[in-house]
Amino acid sequence: MNYEAFFRSQLDTLHREGNYRIFADLERVAGSFPVATQHAARGKRDVTVWCSNDYLGMGQHPKVLEAMHEALDRCGAGAGGTRNIAGTNHYHLLLERELADLHDKESALLFNSGYMSNWATLCTLAARLKGCVVLSDTGNHASMIEGIRHSRAECQVFAHNDLADLRAKLAAIDPARPKLIAFESVYSMDGDVAPIAEICDLADEFSAMTYLDEVHAVGLYGPRGGGLSDRDGLSHRLTVIEGTLAKGFGVIGGYITGSVGLCDFIRSYASGFIFTTALPPMVAAGALASIRHLKTSSVERDHMHNRVARLRAALDAANVPHLNNPSHIVPVLVGDPVQCKSISDQLLDRFGIYVQPINYPTVPRGTERLRITPSPLHSDADIAHLVDALQAIWHELSIARAA
Ligand code: PLP
């Protein structure tokens, strides 16, 4: 077989569909977020990033940087091993305690990413609970889907946020079988939110466990930044709350929180936890500082939500169509992969604005979009510049405008 020809033909398909991904060569500039330096063939220049998941700019927060520098100097670069073999550092334990407290849970367990925490936990739970049926929202993230799939447990996919469909599926399952409902609080591509309380009600009625991915909500919602479950006083009703340290908290890593027994069970059985080197201590120290800060400071959250409202109002005034949702994510729908990439290229080339196009398979075909994430660090002038640029491009491309 000509392997190279195979690789090339697969890539050709992506090019033909307009779904080939190109990464912008950026260098974030600490102290100047959302500005980054773009390295391009023509040289270097400053651009404004409008699609970062460092939602609150914690990746440049002085407390976070100071904690990371200090831990780097104290402990060195890497963790030195898996958690089991020499890799557990005091910072990991401090961070796990902080996370358990953040979500009002008995215990927490760290992973190297949010992806790994979903994959390993869902896989281990569903595989080890004999006869388990997983009920998974259609909109769930790839990491959850892959984890469930790898468990080989039965999985029933319920329509997105559809309580009637979830109820019907739960009611049809043998009551004696273990059941796990897996869903997210904020869905990252449409920015819509789950009916968490109602799903917990169904879980109670049908004796199911609940697994909530709060990846796009931690740090951003709730009086202490514990996500939507924190905001709505629902943490105690969820079996597992999962999150990331990479988005609202601005660093890297993932985690689950739950009962002592559940976290110990995952710690003891999940291969995605056991067989990989632990996060560097400086990373744990940075995340710890970030969480501690956001537990007591609402300044960043409040200002971010203010920026979101301001951008939405400006887009409305300029007649640029965007999905209305109750979250901080502002999706501007394009509906065509080639046009979506072209708009993104023009924003970068002509206006120095970086918004990555979101195409299949991240979103279904025909729903390609620009996913804009305002941060507390975007100024009024940044917003005006973005909206003017979008309006100009929209006009030129004659894309259908909002009614
Ligand atoms: N869960 C959801 C809903 C996500 O959108 C993502 C990533 O974007 C993840 C989990 C993975 O988190 P991480 O980026 O920390 O691996």
Tab-separated table of C-alpha atoms and ligand atoms in Angstrom, residues 53 55 112-118 139-144 183-189 213-216 242-247 251-255 371, ligand 1:
chain	number	residue	atom	x	y	z
A	53	ASN	CA	-10.748	29.932	25.830
A	55	TYR	CA	-11.940	33.300	29.107
A	112	ASN	CA	-3.597	16.021	32.636
A	113	SER	CA	-6.433	17.614	30.682
A	114	GLY	CA	-10.188	17.997	30.680
A	115	TYR	CA	-10.231	15.615	27.749
A	116	MET	CA	-8.489	12.946	29.797
A	117	SER	CA	-10.710	13.463	32.830
A	118	ASN	CA	-13.836	12.889	30.728
A	139	GLY	CA	-24.308	17.682	22.143
A	140	ASN	CA	-21.674	16.081	24.362
A	141	HIS	CA	-17.995	16.749	23.735
A	142	ALA	CA	-15.796	14.286	21.844
A	143	SER	CA	-13.905	13.383	25.040
A	144	MET	CA	-17.120	12.179	26.668
A	183	PHE	CA	-24.170	16.054	30.029
A	184	GLU	CA	-22.582	19.495	29.980
A	185	SER	CA	-23.584	22.717	31.709
A	186	VAL	CA	-22.573	25.195	28.961
A	187	TYR	CA	-22.379	23.729	25.458
A	188	SER	CA	-19.356	25.293	23.901
A	189	MET	CA	-20.391	25.714	20.291
A	213	ASP	CA	-19.040	18.578	32.417
A	214	GLU	CA	-18.573	22.167	33.630
A	215	VAL	CA	-15.555	22.800	31.408
A	216	HIS	CA	-16.970	25.981	29.849
A	242	GLU	CA	-15.914	17.540	35.926
A	243	GLY	CA	-13.912	20.577	34.868
A	244	THR	CA	-10.801	21.962	33.267
A	245	LEU	CA	-7.990	24.124	34.546
A	246	ALA	CA	-7.254	25.304	31.004
A	247	LYS	CA	-10.079	27.694	30.193
A	251	VAL	CA	-3.572	27.082	32.909
A	252	ILE	CA	-3.841	23.382	31.904
A	253	GLY	CA	-5.230	20.166	33.381
A	254	GLY	CA	-8.565	18.551	34.123
A	255	TYR	CA	-10.332	17.086	37.122
A	371	ARG	CA	-17.087	31.497	17.785
B	1	PLP	N1	-15.230	19.127	27.699
B	1	PLP	C1	-15.688	20.064	26.859
B	1	PLP	C2	-17.145	20.330	26.809
B	1	PLP	C3	-14.807	20.772	26.025
B	1	PLP	O1	-15.275	21.678	25.159
B	1	PLP	C4	-13.418	20.504	26.102
B	1	PLP	C5	-12.438	21.235	25.279
B	1	PLP	O2	-12.673	22.218	24.662
B	1	PLP	C6	-12.996	19.515	26.997
B	1	PLP	C7	-13.915	18.855	27.774
B	1	PLP	C8	-11.554	19.184	27.110
B	1	PLP	O3	-10.940	20.057	28.031
B	1	PLP	P1	-9.378	20.348	27.906
B	1	PLP	O4	-9.216	21.410	26.873
B	1	PLP	O5	-8.977	20.767	29.279
B	1	PLP	O6	-8.744	19.055	27.494
